[in-house]
Amino acid sequence: MSIVEDTARAVAERYSIHEIRIPLMERVELYQRSSGETSDVVEKQMYAFADHDEAQTMLALRPEGTPGVVRAYIEAGLDRSDPEQRFYYSGPMFRRERPQKGRFRQFHQFGVEIFGRPDAACDAELMVMIDELRRELGLELEFQINSLGDAQCRPAFRAALLGWGRAHLHELCEDCHQRLERNPLRLLDCKIDVKKVESAPRSTDYLCEECRKHFDTVQALLAEAGVPYIVNPKLVRGLDYYNRTTFEAISGAIGSQSAVVAGGRYDGLVETLGGASIAGTGFAIGVERIALALEAERFRIKTTPDVALIAMGEAALHTAIGLARGLRQANLRVELLSPERGLKALLRRADKIGAHHALILGANELAKGVVQLRDLKSSTQREVPLAETINALAADAEIQLSPVRPLERD
Ligand code: HAM
């Protein structure tokens, strides 16, 4: 799993996004005010408990990262002193859900939150970034996008949906009866009434001029950047803070819990939580779901070393420890084997740990300033000048000099 987080971190840094660490616990009230009182996350899924303070403050294990990042941003005064900020975070989240494949009670997200960028280019760039991550991991994902409009145009859409819902109430499921009065947008992502809501109003038909322009620009920029997507007018998302752009990246390889990344714009959230009126947009990757998709596509994290280093004798060991260090600095994965055993046993050990190569250094090699480079797959061996060892290894196509553990495919 660390491959997902390591790769995401490396990609995020290239977008000039930097790490923020947020607490595992926040006040329940924070989630009620941001994720929404009627969202499943707040209503049913929080691990909440009373603190032992006098007020018995209600705390919750974080079900998601966005509210905690916004709170920290406001508390640091950044909304007023330096509003344009780009953060990523990574760590466990907790939701009391019915566990199944791809849905866990403790799971991990890698999230990104950008503040002070109301422009469509920022939304598009977040998706370009996810696409880059997808490509680096070798995954196939489909982007679905939608626009929910803003405070100006959403009331008309909401009213239309309410009207449609009331007219079709007799056809809808029990849960939808509840949703209708409390949060009619959620009718659209009902998992039972999928077919029935086909005829419901679509947010994209109600966008005001500004929201339409924003959505058109997002799409034009995605096309320009070569990121394929489809518009899914039913993509309303389960959290209340979104406006304008929402998106998900879907994997076709992992069954029903197929959204591996999800996000969108939340321009009103900083103000709702007591800060200045600052735009926000972001996403979170479900790390386990990406790992499942990698597994489904037969990718494995390479855990075998590139090199088993064998030093025969005390003097060779002194050179070997420095050589190992130099190889590791070049991002080679090196295991220095125990000097206690004989060559035969050490070669067997090198084979057992799956090393591509063995480097053998004995008294003869030391005297000549060389090392024996043995390809353990083909059992061929050649002499290489010590100073040339890295280059000789790097020439092997199977060895990737990457700081992130590479992936292998069966
Ligand atoms: P979310 O859709 O609730 O959005 O979660 C984002 C991703 O986390 C999902 O697409 C999924 O991959 C993963 N995920 C969610 N719940 C579970 C679970 N129970 N087990 C395994 N994986 C899960 C958010 O959390 C927003 N904070 C995203 C965001 C950031 N929007 C703007 N900024």
CSV table of C-alpha atoms and ligand atoms in Angstrom, one decimal:
chain,number,residue,atom,x,y,z
A,1,MET,CA,0.0,0.0,0.0
A,2,SER,CA,2.9,2.3,0.6
A,3,ILE,CA,3.4,2.4,-3.1
A,4,VAL,CA,0.1,4.3,-3.5
A,5,GLU,CA,1.0,6.8,-0.8
A,6,ASP,CA,4.6,7.2,-1.9
A,7,THR,CA,3.6,7.7,-5.6
A,8,ALA,CA,0.8,10.1,-4.6
A,9,ARG,CA,3.2,12.1,-2.5
A,10,ALA,CA,5.8,12.3,-5.3
A,11,VAL,CA,3.1,13.4,-7.8
A,12,ALA,CA,1.7,16.0,-5.3
A,13,GLU,CA,5.1,17.5,-4.7
A,14,ARG,CA,5.5,18.0,-8.4
A,15,TYR,CA,2.3,20.1,-8.3
A,16,SER,CA,3.8,22.2,-5.5
A,17,ILE,CA,1.4,20.7,-2.9
A,18,HIS,CA,2.8,20.2,0.6
A,19,GLU,CA,2.0,18.0,3.6
A,20,ILE,CA,-0.2,18.9,6.4
A,21,ARG,CA,-0.8,16.7,9.4
A,22,ILE,CA,-4.2,16.8,10.9
A,23,PRO,CA,-5.5,15.2,14.2
A,24,LEU,CA,-7.2,11.8,14.2
A,25,MET,CA,-10.0,13.3,16.4
A,26,GLU,CA,-12.1,16.4,16.0
A,27,ARG,CA,-15.3,17.7,17.6
A,28,VAL,CA,-18.4,16.0,16.3
A,29,GLU,CA,-19.8,19.5,15.7
A,30,LEU,CA,-17.1,20.1,13.0
A,31,TYR,CA,-18.4,17.2,10.9
A,32,GLN,CA,-22.0,18.2,11.5
A,33,ARG,CA,-21.3,21.6,10.2
A,34,SER,CA,-19.2,20.6,7.2
A,35,SER,CA,-20.0,17.1,6.0
A,36,GLY,CA,-23.7,17.8,6.8
A,37,GLU,CA,-26.2,16.7,9.4
A,38,THR,CA,-28.1,14.5,6.9
A,39,SER,CA,-25.0,12.9,5.3
A,40,ASP,CA,-24.6,9.2,6.0
A,41,VAL,CA,-21.1,9.9,7.4
A,42,VAL,CA,-22.5,12.1,10.2
A,43,GLU,CA,-25.9,10.5,10.7
A,44,LYS,CA,-24.8,6.8,10.8
A,45,GLN,CA,-21.1,6.3,10.5
A,46,MET,CA,-19.1,8.4,13.0
A,47,TYR,CA,-17.3,6.8,15.9
A,48,ALA,CA,-18.3,9.4,18.4
A,49,PHE,CA,-17.8,9.6,22.2
A,50,ALA,CA,-18.0,12.1,25.0
A,51,ASP,CA,-14.8,13.5,26.4
A,52,HIS,CA,-14.2,13.5,30.2
A,53,ASP,CA,-14.2,17.3,30.4
A,54,GLU,CA,-16.9,19.2,32.2
A,55,ALA,CA,-18.9,20.0,29.1
A,56,GLN,CA,-18.6,16.4,28.0
A,57,THR,CA,-17.5,17.6,24.5
A,58,MET,CA,-18.5,15.2,21.8
A,59,LEU,CA,-15.5,14.0,19.8
A,60,ALA,CA,-15.2,11.7,16.8
A,61,LEU,CA,-12.6,9.7,15.1
A,62,ARG,CA,-12.2,11.5,11.7
A,63,PRO,CA,-14.5,10.0,9.0
A,64,GLU,CA,-12.7,12.1,6.4
A,65,GLY,CA,-10.0,14.7,6.2
A,66,THR,CA,-11.5,17.8,4.6
A,67,PRO,CA,-13.2,19.4,7.7
A,68,GLY,CA,-10.0,18.9,9.8
A,69,VAL,CA,-7.9,20.6,7.1
A,70,VAL,CA,-10.3,23.5,6.8
A,71,ARG,CA,-10.4,23.9,10.6
A,72,ALA,CA,-6.6,24.0,10.8
A,73,TYR,CA,-6.4,26.4,7.9
A,74,ILE,CA,-8.8,28.8,9.7
A,75,GLU,CA,-7.2,28.4,13.1
A,76,ALA,CA,-3.8,29.3,11.7
A,77,GLY,CA,-5.3,32.5,10.3
A,78,LEU,CA,-4.3,31.6,6.7
A,79,ASP,CA,-7.7,32.5,5.3
A,80,ARG,CA,-6.8,36.1,6.1
A,81,SER,CA,-3.0,36.3,6.0
A,82,ASP,CA,-2.1,34.0,3.1
A,83,PRO,CA,-5.3,32.4,1.6
A,84,GLU,CA,-3.8,30.5,-1.3
A,85,GLN,CA,-2.6,27.2,0.1
A,86,ARG,CA,-2.0,23.7,-1.3
A,87,PHE,CA,-2.1,20.8,1.1
A,88,TYR,CA,-2.0,17.0,1.1
A,89,TYR,CA,-2.5,14.6,3.9
A,90,SER,CA,-2.4,10.9,4.3
A,91,GLY,CA,-3.7,8.5,7.0
A,92,PRO,CA,-6.4,6.5,8.5
A,93,MET,CA,-10.1,7.4,8.5
A,94,PHE,CA,-12.9,5.7,10.4
A,95,ARG,CA,-16.5,5.1,9.4
A,96,ARG,CA,-19.0,2.7,10.9
A,97,GLU,CA,-20.1,1.0,7.7
A,98,ARG,CA,-21.1,-2.5,6.9
A,99,PRO,CA,-17.7,-4.0,5.9
A,100,GLN,CA,-17.4,-5.6,2.5
A,101,LYS,CA,-14.9,-5.7,-0.3
A,102,GLY,CA,-13.4,-2.2,-0.7
A,103,ARG,CA,-15.4,-0.9,2.3
A,104,PHE,CA,-13.7,-0.9,5.7
A,105,ARG,CA,-14.3,0.6,9.0
A,106,GLN,CA,-10.7,1.8,9.2
A,107,PHE,CA,-9.3,2.8,5.8
A,108,HIS,CA,-6.7,5.2,4.5
A,109,GLN,CA,-7.1,8.3,2.4
A,110,PHE,CA,-4.5,10.3,0.6
A,111,GLY,CA,-6.2,13.7,0.2
A,112,VAL,CA,-5.5,17.1,-1.4
A,113,GLU,CA,-7.1,20.4,-0.5
A,114,ILE,CA,-6.4,23.6,-2.3
A,115,PHE,CA,-7.6,27.0,-0.9
A,116,GLY,CA,-8.0,30.4,-2.6
A,117,ARG,CA,-8.4,29.1,-6.2
A,118,PRO,CA,-11.9,29.7,-7.4
A,119,ASP,CA,-10.9,29.0,-11.1
A,120,ALA,CA,-11.8,26.0,-13.2
A,121,ALA,CA,-8.2,25.4,-14.0
A,122,CYS,CA,-7.6,24.3,-10.5
A,123,ASP,CA,-10.4,21.7,-10.7
A,124,ALA,CA,-9.1,20.4,-14.0
A,125,GLU,CA,-5.5,20.2,-12.7
A,126,LEU,CA,-6.6,18.1,-9.7
A,127,MET,CA,-8.0,15.6,-12.2
A,128,VAL,CA,-4.9,15.8,-14.4
A,129,MET,CA,-2.9,15.0,-11.3
A,130,ILE,CA,-5.0,12.0,-10.5
A,131,ASP,CA,-4.6,10.9,-14.1
A,132,GLU,CA,-0.8,11.2,-13.7
A,133,LEU,CA,-0.9,9.1,-10.6
A,134,ARG,CA,-3.1,6.5,-12.3
A,135,ARG,CA,-0.6,6.3,-15.2
A,136,GLU,CA,2.4,6.0,-12.9
A,137,LEU,CA,0.7,3.1,-11.1
A,138,GLY,CA,-0.4,1.5,-14.4
A,139,LEU,CA,-4.1,1.6,-13.6
A,140,GLU,CA,-7.2,2.1,-15.8
A,141,LEU,CA,-9.7,4.5,-14.3
A,142,GLU,CA,-12.7,6.3,-15.7
A,143,PHE,CA,-13.4,9.9,-14.7
A,144,GLN,CA,-17.0,10.9,-14.1
A,145,ILE,CA,-17.7,14.6,-13.5
A,146,ASN,CA,-20.7,16.8,-12.8
A,147,SER,CA,-21.5,20.3,-11.7
A,148,LEU,CA,-23.9,20.9,-8.8
A,149,GLY,CA,-24.2,24.7,-9.4
A,150,ASP,CA,-23.8,27.2,-6.6
A,151,ALA,CA,-25.9,29.2,-4.1
A,152,GLN,CA,-27.4,31.1,-7.0
A,153,CYS,CA,-28.7,28.3,-9.2
A,154,ARG,CA,-28.9,25.3,-6.9
A,155,PRO,CA,-32.2,26.3,-5.2
A,156,ALA,CA,-34.0,26.1,-8.5
A,157,PHE,CA,-32.6,22.6,-9.1
A,158,ARG,CA,-33.4,21.5,-5.6
A,159,ALA,CA,-37.0,22.7,-6.0
A,160,ALA,CA,-37.3,20.9,-9.3
A,161,LEU,CA,-36.0,17.7,-7.7
A,162,LEU,CA,-38.3,18.1,-4.8
A,163,GLY,CA,-41.3,18.5,-7.2
A,164,TRP,CA,-40.2,15.5,-9.2
A,165,GLY,CA,-39.7,13.5,-6.0
A,166,ARG,CA,-43.2,14.3,-4.6
A,167,ALA,CA,-44.8,13.4,-7.9
A,168,HIS,CA,-43.0,10.0,-8.0
A,169,LEU,CA,-43.0,9.3,-4.3
A,170,HIS,CA,-45.2,6.2,-4.6
A,171,GLU,CA,-42.5,4.6,-6.8
A,172,LEU,CA,-39.5,5.4,-4.6
A,173,CYS,CA,-37.9,3.3,-1.8
A,174,GLU,CA,-38.2,3.9,1.9
A,175,ASP,CA,-34.9,5.7,2.2
A,176,CYS,CA,-35.8,8.0,-0.6
A,177,HIS,CA,-38.9,9.1,1.2
A,178,GLN,CA,-36.6,10.3,4.0
A,179,ARG,CA,-34.1,11.9,1.5
A,180,LEU,CA,-36.9,13.8,-0.2
A,181,GLU,CA,-37.6,16.1,2.7
A,182,ARG,CA,-34.1,16.2,4.2
A,183,ASN,CA,-31.7,16.3,1.2
A,184,PRO,CA,-33.5,15.8,-2.1
A,185,LEU,CA,-30.1,15.8,-4.0
A,186,ARG,CA,-29.4,12.4,-2.5
A,187,LEU,CA,-32.3,10.9,-4.4
A,188,LEU,CA,-30.0,10.8,-7.4
A,189,ASP,CA,-27.5,8.5,-5.9
A,190,CYS,CA,-30.0,6.0,-4.5
A,191,LYS,CA,-28.6,2.5,-5.1
A,192,ILE,CA,-32.1,1.0,-5.3
A,193,ASP,CA,-34.0,3.5,-7.5
A,194,VAL,CA,-31.3,3.7,-10.1
A,195,LYS,CA,-33.6,3.3,-13.1
A,196,LYS,CA,-36.4,5.4,-11.7
A,197,VAL,CA,-34.3,8.5,-11.2
A,198,GLU,CA,-33.3,8.5,-14.9
A,199,SER,CA,-36.3,10.8,-15.5
A,200,ALA,CA,-35.4,13.2,-12.6
A,201,PRO,CA,-34.1,16.7,-13.3
A,202,ARG,CA,-30.4,17.2,-13.9
A,203,SER,CA,-28.3,19.8,-12.2
A,204,THR,CA,-26.5,20.6,-15.4
A,205,ASP,CA,-29.9,21.8,-16.9
A,206,TYR,CA,-30.1,24.4,-14.1
A,207,LEU,CA,-26.7,26.0,-14.1
A,208,CYS,CA,-26.4,29.8,-14.0
A,209,GLU,CA,-24.2,31.4,-16.6
A,210,GLU,CA,-21.1,31.6,-14.3
A,211,CYS,CA,-21.5,27.9,-13.2
A,212,ARG,CA,-22.0,26.8,-16.8
A,213,LYS,CA,-18.9,28.7,-17.9
A,214,HIS,CA,-16.9,27.1,-15.0
A,215,PHE,CA,-18.1,23.6,-16.0
A,216,ASP,CA,-17.4,24.2,-19.7
A,217,THR,CA,-13.9,25.4,-18.9
A,218,VAL,CA,-13.2,22.4,-16.7
A,219,GLN,CA,-14.2,20.1,-19.6
A,220,ALA,CA,-12.2,22.0,-22.2
A,221,LEU,CA,-9.1,21.9,-20.1
A,222,LEU,CA,-9.5,18.1,-19.4
A,223,ALA,CA,-9.8,17.6,-23.1
A,224,GLU,CA,-6.7,19.8,-23.7
A,225,ALA,CA,-4.8,17.8,-21.2
A,226,GLY,CA,-5.9,14.5,-22.7
A,227,VAL,CA,-7.8,13.2,-19.7
A,228,PRO,CA,-10.9,11.3,-20.9
A,229,TYR,CA,-14.1,11.8,-18.8
A,230,ILE,CA,-17.8,11.3,-18.9
A,231,VAL,CA,-20.4,13.7,-17.6
A,232,ASN,CA,-22.6,11.9,-15.0
A,233,PRO,CA,-25.5,14.2,-14.0
A,234,LYS,CA,-26.3,11.8,-11.1
A,235,LEU,CA,-23.0,12.4,-9.4
A,236,VAL,CA,-24.2,14.4,-6.4
A,237,ARG,CA,-21.7,13.0,-3.7
A,238,GLY,CA,-22.6,12.0,-0.2
A,239,LEU,CA,-21.1,15.0,1.6
A,240,ASP,CA,-23.0,18.3,1.8
A,241,TYR,CA,-20.2,20.9,1.3
A,242,TYR,CA,-19.8,20.5,-2.5
A,243,ASN,CA,-20.7,23.1,-5.1
A,244,ARG,CA,-20.0,23.3,-8.8
A,245,THR,CA,-17.5,20.6,-9.9
A,246,THR,CA,-17.8,17.1,-8.4
A,247,PHE,CA,-15.9,14.1,-9.7
A,248,GLU,CA,-15.0,10.5,-9.1
A,249,ALA,CA,-12.5,8.1,-10.6
A,250,ILE,CA,-14.0,4.7,-11.1
A,251,SER,CA,-12.2,1.3,-11.4
A,252,GLY,CA,-13.9,-1.4,-13.4
A,253,ALA,CA,-11.8,-4.1,-11.7
A,254,ILE,CA,-13.0,-4.1,-8.1
A,255,GLY,CA,-16.7,-4.7,-7.9
A,256,SER,CA,-19.4,-2.5,-6.4
A,257,GLN,CA,-17.2,-0.2,-4.3
A,258,SER,CA,-15.6,1.1,-7.4
A,259,ALA,CA,-15.0,4.8,-6.6
A,260,VAL,CA,-11.3,4.9,-5.9
A,261,VAL,CA,-10.9,8.7,-5.9
A,262,ALA,CA,-13.6,11.3,-5.2
A,263,GLY,CA,-13.7,15.0,-4.7
A,264,GLY,CA,-14.9,18.4,-5.8
A,265,ARG,CA,-15.3,22.0,-5.1
A,266,TYR,CA,-16.4,23.4,-1.7
A,267,ASP,CA,-16.4,27.2,-2.0
A,268,GLY,CA,-18.6,28.0,1.0
A,269,LEU,CA,-17.0,25.7,3.5
A,270,VAL,CA,-14.3,27.9,4.9
A,271,GLU,CA,-16.9,30.6,5.6
A,272,THR,CA,-19.4,28.1,7.1
A,273,LEU,CA,-16.7,27.1,9.6
A,274,GLY,CA,-16.1,30.7,10.6
A,275,GLY,CA,-13.4,31.8,8.2
A,276,ALA,CA,-13.3,34.3,5.4
A,277,SER,CA,-15.0,33.7,2.1
A,278,ILE,CA,-12.3,31.6,0.4
A,279,ALA,CA,-12.8,29.0,-2.3
A,280,GLY,CA,-11.8,25.4,-1.8
A,281,THR,CA,-11.4,22.3,-3.9
A,282,GLY,CA,-9.9,18.9,-3.4
A,283,PHE,CA,-10.2,15.1,-3.5
A,284,ALA,CA,-9.3,12.0,-1.6
A,285,ILE,CA,-7.9,8.7,-2.8
A,286,GLY,CA,-9.1,5.5,-1.2
A,287,VAL,CA,-5.8,3.8,-0.7
A,288,GLU,CA,-7.1,0.3,-0.1
A,289,ARG,CA,-9.3,0.5,-3.2
A,290,ILE,CA,-6.4,1.5,-5.3
A,291,ALA,CA,-4.4,-1.4,-3.8
A,292,LEU,CA,-7.4,-3.7,-4.7
A,293,ALA,CA,-7.4,-2.4,-8.2
A,294,LEU,CA,-3.6,-3.0,-8.5
A,295,GLU,CA,-4.1,-6.5,-7.3
A,296,ALA,CA,-7.0,-7.1,-9.7
A,297,GLU,CA,-4.7,-6.0,-12.5
A,298,ARG,CA,-2.1,-8.4,-11.2
A,299,PHE,CA,0.4,-5.8,-10.0
A,300,ARG,CA,2.6,-6.7,-7.1
A,301,ILE,CA,4.9,-4.5,-5.1
A,302,LYS,CA,8.5,-5.6,-5.7
A,303,THR,CA,9.8,-6.8,-2.4
A,304,THR,CA,12.9,-8.6,-3.6
A,305,PRO,CA,16.3,-6.9,-3.4
A,306,ASP,CA,18.2,-5.9,-6.5
A,307,VAL,CA,21.5,-7.0,-5.1
A,308,ALA,CA,22.7,-9.5,-2.5
A,309,LEU,CA,26.2,-8.3,-1.4
A,310,ILE,CA,28.6,-11.1,-0.4
A,311,ALA,CA,31.8,-10.2,1.4
A,312,MET,CA,34.3,-13.0,2.0
A,313,GLY,CA,36.6,-12.1,4.8
A,314,GLU,CA,37.2,-9.2,7.2
A,315,ALA,CA,38.9,-6.8,4.7
A,316,ALA,CA,36.3,-7.3,2.1
A,317,LEU,CA,33.6,-6.6,4.6
A,318,HIS,CA,35.1,-3.2,5.3
A,319,THR,CA,34.9,-2.3,1.6
A,320,ALA,CA,31.5,-3.9,1.2
A,321,ILE,CA,29.8,-1.7,3.8
A,322,GLY,CA,30.8,1.4,1.9
A,323,LEU,CA,29.8,-0.2,-1.4
A,324,ALA,CA,26.4,-1.1,-0.1
A,325,ARG,CA,25.9,2.5,1.0
A,326,GLY,CA,26.8,3.9,-2.4
A,327,LEU,CA,24.4,1.5,-4.1
A,328,ARG,CA,21.6,2.4,-1.8
A,329,GLN,CA,22.2,6.1,-2.4
A,330,ALA,CA,21.6,5.3,-6.1
A,331,ASN,CA,18.2,3.8,-5.0
A,332,LEU,CA,19.3,0.2,-5.5
A,333,ARG,CA,17.7,-2.2,-3.0
A,334,VAL,CA,20.6,-4.0,-1.4
A,335,GLU,CA,20.9,-6.7,1.3
A,336,LEU,CA,24.4,-7.1,2.8
A,337,LEU,CA,24.5,-10.9,3.7
A,338,SER,CA,25.9,-12.2,6.9
A,339,PRO,CA,29.7,-12.6,6.6
A,340,GLU,CA,29.6,-15.7,8.8
A,341,ARG,CA,28.9,-18.3,6.1
A,342,GLY,CA,30.7,-19.8,3.1
A,343,LEU,CA,30.2,-18.7,-0.5
A,344,LYS,CA,28.0,-21.6,-1.4
A,345,ALA,CA,25.6,-21.0,1.5
A,346,LEU,CA,25.5,-17.3,0.8
A,347,LEU,CA,24.7,-17.8,-2.9
A,348,ARG,CA,21.9,-20.1,-1.9
A,349,ARG,CA,20.6,-17.3,0.5
A,350,ALA,CA,20.9,-14.7,-2.3
A,351,ASP,CA,18.7,-17.0,-4.5
A,352,LYS,CA,16.2,-17.6,-1.7
A,353,ILE,CA,15.6,-13.9,-1.1
A,354,GLY,CA,15.0,-13.5,-4.9
A,355,ALA,CA,17.9,-11.0,-5.5
A,356,HIS,CA,18.5,-10.3,-9.2
A,357,HIS,CA,22.2,-10.1,-8.7
A,358,ALA,CA,24.9,-11.1,-6.3
A,359,LEU,CA,28.0,-9.0,-5.9
A,360,ILE,CA,30.9,-11.0,-4.6
A,361,LEU,CA,33.9,-9.4,-3.0
A,362,GLY,CA,36.9,-11.5,-1.7
A,363,ALA,CA,40.6,-11.0,-1.2
A,364,ASN,CA,41.4,-11.4,-4.9
A,365,GLU,CA,38.8,-8.9,-6.0
A,366,LEU,CA,40.0,-6.4,-3.4
A,367,ALA,CA,43.6,-6.7,-4.6
A,368,LYS,CA,42.4,-6.0,-8.2
A,369,GLY,CA,39.9,-3.3,-7.3
A,370,VAL,CA,37.0,-5.3,-8.9
A,371,VAL,CA,33.9,-7.1,-7.8
A,372,GLN,CA,32.2,-10.3,-9.3
A,373,LEU,CA,28.8,-9.4,-10.6
A,374,ARG,CA,26.7,-12.6,-10.8
A,375,ASP,CA,23.3,-12.6,-12.6
A,376,LEU,CA,21.4,-15.0,-10.4
A,377,LYS,CA,18.7,-15.7,-13.0
A,378,SER,CA,21.1,-16.8,-15.8
A,379,SER,CA,24.0,-17.9,-13.4
A,380,THR,CA,26.5,-15.9,-15.5
A,381,GLN,CA,29.2,-14.0,-13.8
A,382,ARG,CA,31.6,-11.2,-14.9
A,383,GLU,CA,34.2,-9.0,-13.3
A,384,VAL,CA,33.4,-5.3,-12.9
A,385,PRO,CA,35.7,-2.5,-11.7
A,386,LEU,CA,34.5,-1.4,-8.2
A,387,ALA,CA,33.9,2.1,-9.4
A,388,GLU,CA,31.7,0.8,-12.2
A,389,THR,CA,29.4,-1.3,-10.1
A,390,ILE,CA,26.4,1.1,-10.1
A,391,ASN,CA,26.5,1.6,-13.9
A,392,ALA,CA,26.8,-2.1,-14.5
A,393,LEU,CA,23.7,-2.8,-12.3
A,394,ALA,CA,21.8,0.1,-13.7
A,395,ALA,CA,22.2,-1.3,-17.2
A,396,ASP,CA,19.9,-4.2,-16.2
A,397,ALA,CA,16.4,-3.5,-17.6
A,398,GLU,CA,14.8,-5.2,-14.6
A,399,ILE,CA,16.3,-2.8,-12.1
A,400,GLN,CA,14.5,0.5,-11.6
A,401,LEU,CA,16.5,3.2,-9.8
A,402,SER,CA,13.4,4.7,-8.2
A,403,PRO,CA,13.1,6.0,-4.6
A,404,VAL,CA,9.5,4.5,-4.6
A,405,ARG,CA,9.4,0.7,-4.5
A,406,PRO,CA,8.6,-0.4,-8.1
A,407,LEU,CA,5.6,-2.5,-9.1
A,408,GLU,CA,5.9,-5.9,-10.9
A,409,ARG,CA,3.3,-7.6,-13.0
A,410,ASP,CA,2.7,-11.3,-13.1
B,1,HAM,P1,-15.5,10.3,0.1
B,1,HAM,O1,-16.2,10.0,-1.3
B,1,HAM,O2,-16.4,10.1,1.2
B,1,HAM,O3,-14.9,11.8,0.0
B,1,HAM,O4,-14.2,9.4,0.2
B,1,HAM,C1,-13.2,9.5,-0.8
B,1,HAM,C2,-12.7,8.1,-1.1
B,1,HAM,O5,-12.3,7.4,0.1
B,1,HAM,C3,-13.7,7.2,-1.8
B,1,HAM,O6,-13.8,7.4,-3.2
B,1,HAM,C4,-13.2,5.8,-1.5
B,1,HAM,O7,-12.2,5.5,-2.4
B,1,HAM,C5,-12.5,6.0,-0.1
B,1,HAM,N1,-13.4,5.5,0.9
B,1,HAM,C6,-14.5,6.1,1.5
B,1,HAM,N2,-15.1,5.3,2.5
B,1,HAM,C7,-14.4,4.2,2.5
B,1,HAM,C8,-14.5,3.0,3.3
B,1,HAM,N3,-15.4,2.8,4.2
B,1,HAM,N4,-13.5,2.0,3.0
B,1,HAM,C9,-12.6,2.1,2.1
B,1,HAM,N5,-12.5,3.3,1.3
B,1,HAM,C10,-13.3,4.3,1.5
B,1,HAM,C11,-14.3,12.4,1.0
B,1,HAM,O8,-13.9,11.8,2.0
B,1,HAM,C12,-13.9,13.8,0.8
B,1,HAM,N6,-13.3,14.3,2.0
B,1,HAM,C13,-13.0,14.0,-0.4
B,1,HAM,C14,-12.7,15.4,-0.7
B,1,HAM,C15,-11.5,16.0,-0.4
B,1,HAM,N7,-13.4,16.3,-1.3
B,1,HAM,C16,-12.8,17.4,-1.4
B,1,HAM,N8,-11.7,17.3,-0.8
